[in-house]
């Protein structure tokens, strides 16, 4: 029989897949002897079964009954009893945390009778009625799907009537009246009475948690975070402890280190006389842990001890939720906490220095996406005048500039048009998720560093300033006021998630210190920075150097000119994996290639080539100089020739108009004829790559000659050029043999002319399934393979790379055909399989075959791990991504 229910003492932290993150960690804490209220977890398997069948698995009901009985017997109380009732919380908890995405219901077991029992047992009538109204509110919203505003508006109205600001100022009589009102609202909006039977409440709440797995916002979140759609959530049923039992009670969230900056030392928010989500909801402004120490030193000390224990046990930053019930501490949750990119690097090296982890492990604690974030520009502090509107909390770092919007719809609409916006809200809740994704930054008036806005923004790597108390937001009127300044929709503001500052207008941005470090070295970056930045730079440097030490994969850059090559080299590139020579034929040069295309005789064409050759030679000299001593792979011309000619439609119109007025330029006519001749329905599958080399006599010869001459010249000047020639879009070994024969002859003749002997390897790109499948043969004629995974993805899937992403990928992602575009992250099962075949077969023919990848995937973290596993020699990516690839290649080697 499948076990669907696990007592907290039965699980452990490694059972996350089955018990969800929250359940697994509650079990771990229970077994560590930490003060966890007793309870049990319904597995993710039960959820999957429910979602598949549309009903609970048969055994669940009995197992739930047994677990509940055991809990009741242990505590000597009954769920929802009319005397001293046992109450439970019902909380979701997936394997990967999805903050605020799914449902929670607290105080399950309260009804018209047990509320009185609770009042008696606690000796606090106000508390009992407050707990009941919370149950009605949460149950109404999450289980019965009633608009939350029905309840929050009634609560606000009650406060207005009493002339008070906060919930805690409402007394027992006010709350009783609210309970009546909430029950009436439930009847009105759901068509039935609030269920009084405790077990019915429990069953409905469990089902609501299961179903919350599939809400729109949960799906959107999973897509963004690449969480599988079929994982399901666990449900945790936990004895209620109460933070709303008066001034000696409260609830809080804490981190063992600051998740925003990484500074060591506990960090947290605490709310007196509050329950559950009050803290993260950012509804009231919170106290700090230092305040808690003053209020309740004993609980504070115990909390610190628990946090130290958790950190040494998990050997990482932990975040926790706790409740203090009448001065007794209870742990409600822990997990390895989310953190900003900067904090991740700092914490990883701190933990090494504290002997909790090794440097190899430290590498697994950071990733390329975080490094990329640290490379983003920041606001120019020394720059022109800035108008500071106010300073809130630095919740998630970065510099964001955009037009103010007040709701998700406006943010999404702007994102569609490519306009950057800042989402400005009083506070955010999970309904704002889509807007947060669409916006460049998030600004809220209320809530601390652990508010919903802060936690979610940090998780997404989105710039966020929260709790700007001076900001008065009127979401309905779509205006916000800060001091004398009134902001309306569309007004530009700039927010700094690193300092919490908010500026009017558009503030200039400059390079981040990490970008400066990567481009100019540690010493240059350390000039004039503060302690925190200094520490961060040292951490990044240390981990990147360790990654370089560990990685087996080489990292090269895709660069087409001396300047990019130079930048790439500073960023740590160990050569060029792809120089796209077509980029050398743009601008003024376009006319020269046009002459090649328009040539009527071979002589005319040769003459055009001769004009191009010295220019190409100079291009290659610059490139090889920038990368002196390192390999430079130059790809011969790849794109269809029509790309160098004017647009067909425009030219047709021009010639037609000229014809109408009787003054056609014969050159235009010739050009149009060429455009017509070269027009293709599927140019990406047409006359391009090696096919051009075979069909247009002299084209590849020009390039090969220019490459050989450039290298010979540099070598004769004492430099050490290491050039490699790469043939694109090969599908048959015969194509390659033909080009090789031509190339070998040219290389021999240049060697004779220049009297410089040099070995120039010739290899091929693997961009077609046929090339991968016939790699045994292709390797006979190629000294290296470089996987062109852009074209290989296109040709494997039959996806036109220029068309499909905009046309229908959104639908494909929505419908779960894939989790991420295969042009972004390698399709391991399909394209990856072809790569594996080509690697194995190619090496069988030629054991020293050099293997690289130069498609976009060369800079994608997940793909890099795959390339490491299948034994490639190097990845090549855009210069900006070189540090990211270095880090990920190092991680791949130690993971
Ligand atoms: C590729 O196809 O992966 C590649 C690198 O070539 P391009 O993107 O220039 O077609
Ligand atoms: Mg290609």
PDB file of N, CA and C in Angstrom, residues 72-162:
ATOM      1  N   UNK A  72      -3.937  13.619  17.881  1.00  0.00           N
ATOM      2  CA  UNK A  72      -4.876  13.956  18.959  1.00  0.00           C
ATOM      3  C   UNK A  72      -4.514  13.210  20.236  1.00  0.00           C
ATOM      4  N   UNK A  73      -4.146  11.933  20.082  1.00  0.00           N
ATOM      5  CA  UNK A  73      -3.800  11.147  21.268  1.00  0.00           C
ATOM      6  C   UNK A  73      -2.542  11.681  21.929  1.00  0.00           C
ATOM      7  N   UNK A  74      -1.547  12.021  21.103  1.00  0.00           N
ATOM      8  CA  UNK A  74      -0.290  12.542  21.664  1.00  0.00           C
ATOM      9  C   UNK A  74      -0.536  13.818  22.450  1.00  0.00           C
ATOM     10  N   UNK A  75      -1.433  14.657  21.928  1.00  0.00           N
ATOM     11  CA  UNK A  75      -1.621  15.966  22.566  1.00  0.00           C
ATOM     12  C   UNK A  75      -2.752  15.961  23.591  1.00  0.00           C
ATOM     13  N   UNK A  76      -3.541  14.896  23.557  1.00  0.00           N
ATOM     14  CA  UNK A  76      -4.673  14.828  24.489  1.00  0.00           C
ATOM     15  C   UNK A  76      -5.744  15.867  24.180  1.00  0.00           C
ATOM     16  N   UNK A  77      -5.831  16.248  22.896  1.00  0.00           N
ATOM     17  CA  UNK A  77      -6.889  17.189  22.487  1.00  0.00           C
ATOM     18  C   UNK A  77      -7.481  16.708  21.175  1.00  0.00           C
ATOM     19  N   UNK A  78      -8.725  17.137  20.913  1.00  0.00           N
ATOM     20  CA  UNK A  78      -9.390  16.682  19.675  1.00  0.00           C
ATOM     21  C   UNK A  78      -9.556  17.862  18.726  1.00  0.00           C
ATOM     22  N   UNK A  79      -9.431  17.550  17.435  1.00  0.00           N
ATOM     23  CA  UNK A  79      -9.587  18.609  16.429  1.00  0.00           C
ATOM     24  C   UNK A  79     -10.973  19.245  16.558  1.00  0.00           C
ATOM     25  N   UNK A  80     -10.987  20.544  16.773  1.00  0.00           N
ATOM     26  CA  UNK A  80     -12.244  21.281  16.803  1.00  0.00           C
ATOM     27  C   UNK A  80     -13.141  20.959  17.988  1.00  0.00           C
ATOM     28  N   UNK A  81     -12.580  20.387  19.050  1.00  0.00           N
ATOM     29  CA  UNK A  81     -13.361  20.043  20.244  1.00  0.00           C
ATOM     30  C   UNK A  81     -13.988  21.311  20.846  1.00  0.00           C
ATOM     31  N   UNK A  82     -15.126  21.139  21.540  1.00  0.00           N
ATOM     32  CA  UNK A  82     -15.742  22.342  22.104  1.00  0.00           C
ATOM     33  C   UNK A  82     -15.026  22.807  23.370  1.00  0.00           C
ATOM     34  N   UNK A  83     -14.128  21.913  23.913  1.00  0.00           N
ATOM     35  CA  UNK A  83     -13.278  22.352  25.033  1.00  0.00           C
ATOM     36  C   UNK A  83     -11.823  22.269  24.583  1.00  0.00           C
ATOM     37  N   UNK A  84     -11.096  23.290  24.819  1.00  0.00           N
ATOM     38  CA  UNK A  84      -9.670  23.319  24.464  1.00  0.00           C
ATOM     39  C   UNK A  84      -9.385  22.594  23.140  1.00  0.00           C
ATOM     40  N   UNK A  85      -9.886  23.090  22.046  1.00  0.00           N
ATOM     41  CA  UNK A  85      -9.788  22.358  20.776  1.00  0.00           C
ATOM     42  C   UNK A  85      -8.358  22.312  20.239  1.00  0.00           C
ATOM     43  N   UNK A  86      -8.056  21.195  19.559  1.00  0.00           N
ATOM     44  CA  UNK A  86      -6.836  21.150  18.751  1.00  0.00           C
ATOM     45  C   UNK A  86      -7.153  21.864  17.432  1.00  0.00           C
ATOM     46  N   UNK A  87      -6.277  22.778  17.033  1.00  0.00           N
ATOM     47  CA  UNK A  87      -6.431  23.431  15.732  1.00  0.00           C
ATOM     48  C   UNK A  87      -5.185  23.132  14.911  1.00  0.00           C
ATOM     49  N   UNK A  88      -5.348  23.071  13.621  1.00  0.00           N
ATOM     50  CA  UNK A  88      -4.182  22.800  12.775  1.00  0.00           C
ATOM     51  C   UNK A  88      -4.067  23.825  11.651  1.00  0.00           C
ATOM     52  N   UNK A  89      -2.838  23.927  11.143  1.00  0.00           N
ATOM     53  CA  UNK A  89      -2.639  24.699   9.917  1.00  0.00           C
ATOM     54  C   UNK A  89      -2.505  23.710   8.769  1.00  0.00           C
ATOM     55  N   UNK A  90      -2.938  24.140   7.599  1.00  0.00           N
ATOM     56  CA  UNK A  90      -2.828  23.309   6.403  1.00  0.00           C
ATOM     57  C   UNK A  90      -2.041  24.136   5.392  1.00  0.00           C
ATOM     58  N   UNK A  91      -0.813  23.680   5.146  1.00  0.00           N
ATOM     59  CA  UNK A  91       0.067  24.527   4.335  1.00  0.00           C
ATOM     60  C   UNK A  91       0.654  23.747   3.166  1.00  0.00           C
ATOM     61  N   UNK A  92       0.729  24.411   2.034  1.00  0.00           N
ATOM     62  CA  UNK A  92       1.328  23.782   0.862  1.00  0.00           C
ATOM     63  C   UNK A  92       2.839  23.734   1.033  1.00  0.00           C
ATOM     64  N   UNK A  93       3.495  22.955   0.237  1.00  0.00           N
ATOM     65  CA  UNK A  93       4.961  22.906   0.289  1.00  0.00           C
ATOM     66  C   UNK A  93       5.487  22.019  -0.811  1.00  0.00           C
ATOM     67  N   UNK A  94       5.860  22.640  -1.925  1.00  0.00           N
ATOM     68  CA  UNK A  94       6.372  21.863  -3.062  1.00  0.00           C
ATOM     69  C   UNK A  94       7.848  21.563  -2.843  1.00  0.00           C
ATOM     70  N   UNK A  95       8.368  20.730  -3.716  1.00  0.00           N
ATOM     71  CA  UNK A  95       9.791  20.372  -3.645  1.00  0.00           C
ATOM     72  C   UNK A  95      10.649  21.639  -3.757  1.00  0.00           C
ATOM     73  N   UNK A  96      10.351  22.457  -4.780  1.00  0.00           N
ATOM     74  CA  UNK A  96      11.061  23.714  -4.899  1.00  0.00           C
ATOM     75  C   UNK A  96      10.153  24.815  -4.398  1.00  0.00           C
ATOM     76  N   UNK A  97      10.725  25.707  -3.596  1.00  0.00           N
ATOM     77  CA  UNK A  97       9.857  26.692  -2.964  1.00  0.00           C
ATOM     78  C   UNK A  97       9.244  27.616  -4.017  1.00  0.00           C
ATOM     79  N   UNK A  98       7.976  27.909  -3.843  1.00  0.00           N
ATOM     80  CA  UNK A  98       7.266  28.807  -4.748  1.00  0.00           C
ATOM     81  C   UNK A  98       6.601  29.859  -3.874  1.00  0.00           C
ATOM     82  N   UNK A  99       7.373  30.847  -3.406  1.00  0.00           N
ATOM     83  CA  UNK A  99       6.885  31.724  -2.342  1.00  0.00           C
ATOM     84  C   UNK A  99       5.537  32.359  -2.660  1.00  0.00           C
ATOM     85  N   UNK A 100       4.589  32.127  -1.777  1.00  0.00           N
ATOM     86  CA  UNK A 100       3.297  32.782  -1.885  1.00  0.00           C
ATOM     87  C   UNK A 100       2.448  32.308  -3.047  1.00  0.00           C
ATOM     88  N   UNK A 101       2.915  31.294  -3.778  1.00  0.00           N
ATOM     89  CA  UNK A 101       2.182  30.897  -4.983  1.00  0.00           C
ATOM     90  C   UNK A 101       0.985  30.026  -4.631  1.00  0.00           C
ATOM     91  N   UNK A 102       1.106  29.264  -3.544  1.00  0.00           N
ATOM     92  CA  UNK A 102       0.041  28.312  -3.265  1.00  0.00           C
ATOM     93  C   UNK A 102      -0.610  28.613  -1.918  1.00  0.00           C
ATOM     94  N   UNK A 103      -1.525  27.739  -1.508  1.00  0.00           N
ATOM     95  CA  UNK A 103      -2.426  28.127  -0.431  1.00  0.00           C
ATOM     96  C   UNK A 103      -2.004  27.679   0.964  1.00  0.00           C
ATOM     97  N   UNK A 104      -2.512  28.413   1.941  1.00  0.00           N
ATOM     98  CA  UNK A 104      -2.330  28.088   3.341  1.00  0.00           C
ATOM     99  C   UNK A 104      -3.646  28.399   4.046  1.00  0.00           C
ATOM    100  N   UNK A 105      -4.083  27.516   4.913  1.00  0.00           N
ATOM    101  CA  UNK A 105      -5.244  27.837   5.750  1.00  0.00           C
ATOM    102  C   UNK A 105      -4.850  27.577   7.198  1.00  0.00           C
ATOM    103  N   UNK A 106      -5.032  28.578   8.035  1.00  0.00           N
ATOM    104  CA  UNK A 106      -4.682  28.443   9.452  1.00  0.00           C
ATOM    105  C   UNK A 106      -5.951  28.274  10.284  1.00  0.00           C
ATOM    106  N   UNK A 107      -5.751  27.779  11.506  1.00  0.00           N
ATOM    107  CA  UNK A 107      -6.839  27.692  12.498  1.00  0.00           C
ATOM    108  C   UNK A 107      -7.952  26.731  12.095  1.00  0.00           C
ATOM    109  N   UNK A 108      -7.613  25.731  11.275  1.00  0.00           N
ATOM    110  CA  UNK A 108      -8.627  24.760  10.881  1.00  0.00           C
ATOM    111  C   UNK A 108      -9.087  24.007  12.129  1.00  0.00           C
ATOM    112  N   UNK A 109     -10.406  23.854  12.277  1.00  0.00           N
ATOM    113  CA  UNK A 109     -10.962  23.211  13.469  1.00  0.00           C
ATOM    114  C   UNK A 109     -11.831  24.164  14.274  1.00  0.00           C
ATOM    115  N   UNK A 110     -11.742  25.443  13.947  1.00  0.00           N
ATOM    116  CA  UNK A 110     -12.594  26.388  14.679  1.00  0.00           C
ATOM    117  C   UNK A 110     -13.994  26.405  14.076  1.00  0.00           C
ATOM    118  N   UNK A 111     -14.983  26.497  14.938  1.00  0.00           N
ATOM    119  CA  UNK A 111     -16.364  26.673  14.489  1.00  0.00           C
ATOM    120  C   UNK A 111     -17.120  27.408  15.593  1.00  0.00           C
ATOM    121  N   UNK A 112     -18.418  27.518  15.439  1.00  0.00           N
ATOM    122  CA  UNK A 112     -19.187  28.338  16.387  1.00  0.00           C
ATOM    123  C   UNK A 112     -19.061  27.832  17.828  1.00  0.00           C
ATOM    124  N   UNK A 113     -18.804  26.510  17.980  1.00  0.00           N
ATOM    125  CA  UNK A 113     -18.677  25.970  19.334  1.00  0.00           C
ATOM    126  C   UNK A 113     -17.231  26.036  19.827  1.00  0.00           C
ATOM    127  N   UNK A 114     -16.308  25.566  18.981  1.00  0.00           N
ATOM    128  CA  UNK A 114     -14.922  25.458  19.469  1.00  0.00           C
ATOM    129  C   UNK A 114     -14.290  26.825  19.693  1.00  0.00           C
ATOM    130  N   UNK A 115     -14.823  27.852  19.044  1.00  0.00           N
ATOM    131  CA  UNK A 115     -14.258  29.189  19.281  1.00  0.00           C
ATOM    132  C   UNK A 115     -14.428  29.567  20.758  1.00  0.00           C
ATOM    133  N   UNK A 116     -15.551  29.095  21.319  1.00  0.00           N
ATOM    134  CA  UNK A 116     -15.775  29.398  22.740  1.00  0.00           C
ATOM    135  C   UNK A 116     -14.822  28.576  23.603  1.00  0.00           C
ATOM    136  N   UNK A 117     -14.598  27.321  23.201  1.00  0.00           N
ATOM    137  CA  UNK A 117     -13.635  26.475  23.918  1.00  0.00           C
ATOM    138  C   UNK A 117     -12.239  27.093  23.890  1.00  0.00           C
ATOM    139  N   UNK A 118     -11.897  27.648  22.727  1.00  0.00           N
ATOM    140  CA  UNK A 118     -10.573  28.263  22.592  1.00  0.00           C
ATOM    141  C   UNK A 118     -10.473  29.500  23.496  1.00  0.00           C
ATOM    142  N   UNK A 119     -11.557  30.256  23.547  1.00  0.00           N
ATOM    143  CA  UNK A 119     -11.569  31.456  24.387  1.00  0.00           C
ATOM    144  C   UNK A 119     -11.353  31.064  25.846  1.00  0.00           C
ATOM    145  N   UNK A 120     -12.053  30.028  26.234  1.00  0.00           N
ATOM    146  CA  UNK A 120     -11.940  29.561  27.622  1.00  0.00           C
ATOM    147  C   UNK A 120     -10.530  29.065  27.932  1.00  0.00           C
ATOM    148  N   UNK A 121     -10.049  28.158  27.043  1.00  0.00           N
ATOM    149  CA  UNK A 121      -8.758  27.526  27.307  1.00  0.00           C
ATOM    150  C   UNK A 121      -7.631  28.548  27.316  1.00  0.00           C
ATOM    151  N   UNK A 122      -7.744  29.562  26.459  1.00  0.00           N
ATOM    152  CA  UNK A 122      -6.660  30.539  26.376  1.00  0.00           C
ATOM    153  C   UNK A 122      -6.876  31.685  27.345  1.00  0.00           C
ATOM    154  N   UNK A 123      -8.079  31.768  27.841  1.00  0.00           N
ATOM    155  CA  UNK A 123      -8.404  32.890  28.715  1.00  0.00           C
ATOM    156  C   UNK A 123      -8.343  34.208  27.952  1.00  0.00           C
ATOM    157  N   UNK A 124      -8.566  34.144  26.655  1.00  0.00           N
ATOM    158  CA  UNK A 124      -8.416  35.353  25.851  1.00  0.00           C
ATOM    159  C   UNK A 124      -9.472  35.334  24.746  1.00  0.00           C
ATOM    160  N   UNK A 125     -10.560  35.998  25.027  1.00  0.00           N
ATOM    161  CA  UNK A 125     -11.684  35.957  24.116  1.00  0.00           C
ATOM    162  C   UNK A 125     -11.369  36.638  22.774  1.00  0.00           C
ATOM    163  N   UNK A 126     -10.690  37.745  22.895  1.00  0.00           N
ATOM    164  CA  UNK A 126     -10.349  38.477  21.674  1.00  0.00           C
ATOM    165  C   UNK A 126      -9.553  37.597  20.710  1.00  0.00           C
ATOM    166  N   UNK A 127      -8.581  36.902  21.294  1.00  0.00           N
ATOM    167  CA  UNK A 127      -7.722  36.017  20.502  1.00  0.00           C
ATOM    168  C   UNK A 127      -8.549  34.954  19.782  1.00  0.00           C
ATOM    169  N   UNK A 128      -9.477  34.343  20.502  1.00  0.00           N
ATOM    170  CA  UNK A 128     -10.260  33.252  19.919  1.00  0.00           C
ATOM    171  C   UNK A 128     -11.070  33.755  18.722  1.00  0.00           C
ATOM    172  N   UNK A 129     -11.700  34.917  18.877  1.00  0.00           N
ATOM    173  CA  UNK A 129     -12.526  35.435  17.779  1.00  0.00           C
ATOM    174  C   UNK A 129     -11.677  35.951  16.630  1.00  0.00           C
ATOM    175  N   UNK A 130     -10.500  36.461  16.966  1.00  0.00           N
ATOM    176  CA  UNK A 130      -9.579  36.887  15.901  1.00  0.00           C
ATOM    177  C   UNK A 130      -9.156  35.665  15.078  1.00  0.00           C
ATOM    178  N   UNK A 131      -8.881  34.554  15.767  1.00  0.00           N
ATOM    179  CA  UNK A 131      -8.466  33.339  15.057  1.00  0.00           C
ATOM    180  C   UNK A 131      -9.597  32.833  14.165  1.00  0.00           C
ATOM    181  N   UNK A 132     -10.813  32.915  14.668  1.00  0.00           N
ATOM    182  CA  UNK A 132     -11.967  32.433  13.894  1.00  0.00           C
ATOM    183  C   UNK A 132     -12.177  33.294  12.637  1.00  0.00           C
ATOM    184  N   UNK A 133     -12.077  34.619  12.820  1.00  0.00           N
ATOM    185  CA  UNK A 133     -12.304  35.456  11.632  1.00  0.00           C
ATOM    186  C   UNK A 133     -11.181  35.220  10.595  1.00  0.00           C
ATOM    187  N   UNK A 134      -9.977  34.916  11.086  1.00  0.00           N
ATOM    188  CA  UNK A 134      -8.891  34.619  10.145  1.00  0.00           C
ATOM    189  C   UNK A 134      -9.194  33.332   9.375  1.00  0.00           C
ATOM    190  N   UNK A 135      -9.694  32.318  10.090  1.00  0.00           N
ATOM    191  CA  UNK A 135     -10.040  31.066   9.405  1.00  0.00           C
ATOM    192  C   UNK A 135     -11.085  31.333   8.322  1.00  0.00           C
ATOM    193  N   UNK A 136     -12.141  32.084   8.703  1.00  0.00           N
ATOM    194  CA  UNK A 136     -13.199  32.366   7.730  1.00  0.00           C
ATOM    195  C   UNK A 136     -12.637  33.092   6.511  1.00  0.00           C
ATOM    196  N   UNK A 137     -11.762  34.028   6.794  1.00  0.00           N
ATOM    197  CA  UNK A 137     -11.194  34.846   5.724  1.00  0.00           C
ATOM    198  C   UNK A 137     -10.329  33.987   4.785  1.00  0.00           C
ATOM    199  N   UNK A 138      -9.429  33.187   5.383  1.00  0.00           N
ATOM    200  CA  UNK A 138      -8.533  32.374   4.551  1.00  0.00           C
ATOM    201  C   UNK A 138      -9.296  31.269   3.846  1.00  0.00           C
ATOM    202  N   UNK A 139     -10.220  30.658   4.584  1.00  0.00           N
ATOM    203  CA  UNK A 139     -11.000  29.575   4.006  1.00  0.00           C
ATOM    204  C   UNK A 139     -11.856  30.105   2.853  1.00  0.00           C
ATOM    205  N   UNK A 140     -12.475  31.255   3.106  1.00  0.00           N
ATOM    206  CA  UNK A 140     -13.327  31.865   2.088  1.00  0.00           C
ATOM    207  C   UNK A 140     -12.538  32.163   0.823  1.00  0.00           C
ATOM    208  N   UNK A 141     -11.358  32.714   1.016  1.00  0.00           N
ATOM    209  CA  UNK A 141     -10.581  33.140  -0.145  1.00  0.00           C
ATOM    210  C   UNK A 141      -9.975  31.931  -0.853  1.00  0.00           C
ATOM    211  N   UNK A 142      -9.286  31.083  -0.102  1.00  0.00           N
ATOM    212  CA  UNK A 142      -8.502  30.060  -0.787  1.00  0.00           C
ATOM    213  C   UNK A 142      -9.288  28.786  -1.064  1.00  0.00           C
ATOM    214  N   UNK A 143     -10.158  28.393  -0.158  1.00  0.00           N
ATOM    215  CA  UNK A 143     -10.879  27.131  -0.383  1.00  0.00           C
ATOM    216  C   UNK A 143     -12.132  27.379  -1.212  1.00  0.00           C
ATOM    217  N   UNK A 144     -12.836  28.478  -0.891  1.00  0.00           N
ATOM    218  CA  UNK A 144     -14.112  28.711  -1.571  1.00  0.00           C
ATOM    219  C   UNK A 144     -13.999  29.703  -2.729  1.00  0.00           C
ATOM    220  N   UNK A 145     -12.743  30.195  -2.928  1.00  0.00           N
ATOM    221  CA  UNK A 145     -12.499  31.009  -4.110  1.00  0.00           C
ATOM    222  C   UNK A 145     -13.269  32.325  -4.146  1.00  0.00           C
ATOM    223  N   UNK A 146     -13.513  32.899  -2.976  1.00  0.00           N
ATOM    224  CA  UNK A 146     -14.214  34.180  -2.918  1.00  0.00           C
ATOM    225  C   UNK A 146     -13.174  35.293  -2.982  1.00  0.00           C
ATOM    226  N   UNK A 147     -13.472  36.336  -3.717  1.00  0.00           N
ATOM    227  CA  UNK A 147     -12.535  37.448  -3.859  1.00  0.00           C
ATOM    228  C   UNK A 147     -12.073  37.947  -2.474  1.00  0.00           C
ATOM    229  N   UNK A 148     -10.757  37.990  -2.260  1.00  0.00           N
ATOM    230  CA  UNK A 148     -10.204  38.370  -0.957  1.00  0.00           C
ATOM    231  C   UNK A 148     -10.644  39.750  -0.502  1.00  0.00           C
ATOM    232  N   UNK A 149     -10.964  40.603  -1.474  1.00  0.00           N
ATOM    233  CA  UNK A 149     -11.342  41.974  -1.102  1.00  0.00           C
ATOM    234  C   UNK A 149     -12.670  42.024  -0.342  1.00  0.00           C
ATOM    235  N   UNK A 150     -13.503  41.021  -0.566  1.00  0.00           N
ATOM    236  CA  UNK A 150     -14.758  40.968   0.179  1.00  0.00           C
ATOM    237  C   UNK A 150     -14.442  41.023   1.679  1.00  0.00           C
ATOM    238  N   UNK A 151     -13.427  40.276   2.077  1.00  0.00           N
ATOM    239  CA  UNK A 151     -13.077  40.204   3.494  1.00  0.00           C
ATOM    240  C   UNK A 151     -12.219  41.395   3.931  1.00  0.00           C
ATOM    241  N   UNK A 152     -11.214  41.731   3.105  1.00  0.00           N
ATOM    242  CA  UNK A 152     -10.328  42.818   3.546  1.00  0.00           C
ATOM    243  C   UNK A 152     -11.084  44.150   3.562  1.00  0.00           C
ATOM    244  N   UNK A 153     -12.040  44.333   2.652  1.00  0.00           N
ATOM    245  CA  UNK A 153     -12.836  45.569   2.688  1.00  0.00           C
ATOM    246  C   UNK A 153     -13.675  45.628   3.971  1.00  0.00           C
ATOM    247  N   UNK A 154     -14.246  44.479   4.349  1.00  0.00           N
ATOM    248  CA  UNK A 154     -15.057  44.454   5.568  1.00  0.00           C
ATOM    249  C   UNK A 154     -14.187  44.741   6.795  1.00  0.00           C
ATOM    250  N   UNK A 155     -12.974  44.201   6.769  1.00  0.00           N
ATOM    251  CA  UNK A 155     -12.043  44.434   7.883  1.00  0.00           C
ATOM    252  C   UNK A 155     -11.669  45.921   7.949  1.00  0.00           C
ATOM    253  N   UNK A 156     -11.367  46.490   6.778  1.00  0.00           N
ATOM    254  CA  UNK A 156     -11.033  47.924   6.741  1.00  0.00           C
ATOM    255  C   UNK A 156     -12.211  48.761   7.243  1.00  0.00           C
ATOM    256  N   UNK A 157     -13.421  48.349   6.830  1.00  0.00           N
ATOM    257  CA  UNK A 157     -14.602  49.107   7.241  1.00  0.00           C
ATOM    258  C   UNK A 157     -14.758  49.057   8.766  1.00  0.00           C
ATOM    259  N   UNK A 158     -14.510  47.867   9.331  1.00  0.00           N
ATOM    260  CA  UNK A 158     -14.624  47.735  10.790  1.00  0.00           C
ATOM    261  C   UNK A 158     -13.631  48.648  11.501  1.00  0.00           C
ATOM    262  N   UNK A 159     -12.428  48.747  10.926  1.00  0.00           N
ATOM    263  CA  UNK A 159     -11.413  49.609  11.537  1.00  0.00           C
ATOM    264  C   UNK A 159     -11.835  51.079  11.423  1.00  0.00           C
ATOM    265  N   UNK A 160     -12.399  51.427  10.298  1.00  0.00           N
ATOM    266  CA  UNK A 160     -12.834  52.811  10.104  1.00  0.00           C
ATOM    267  C   UNK A 160     -13.928  53.167  11.113  1.00  0.00           C
ATOM    268  N   UNK A 161     -14.886  52.244  11.257  1.00  0.00           N
ATOM    269  CA  UNK A 161     -15.985  52.492  12.190  1.00  0.00           C
ATOM    270  C   UNK A 161     -15.447  52.732  13.599  1.00  0.00           C
ATOM    271  N   UNK A 162     -14.435  51.929  13.977  1.00  0.00           N
ATOM    272  CA  UNK A 162     -13.872  52.055  15.320  1.00  0.00           C
ATOM    273  C   UNK A 162     -12.833  53.169  15.411  1.00  0.00           C
TER     274      UNK A 162
END
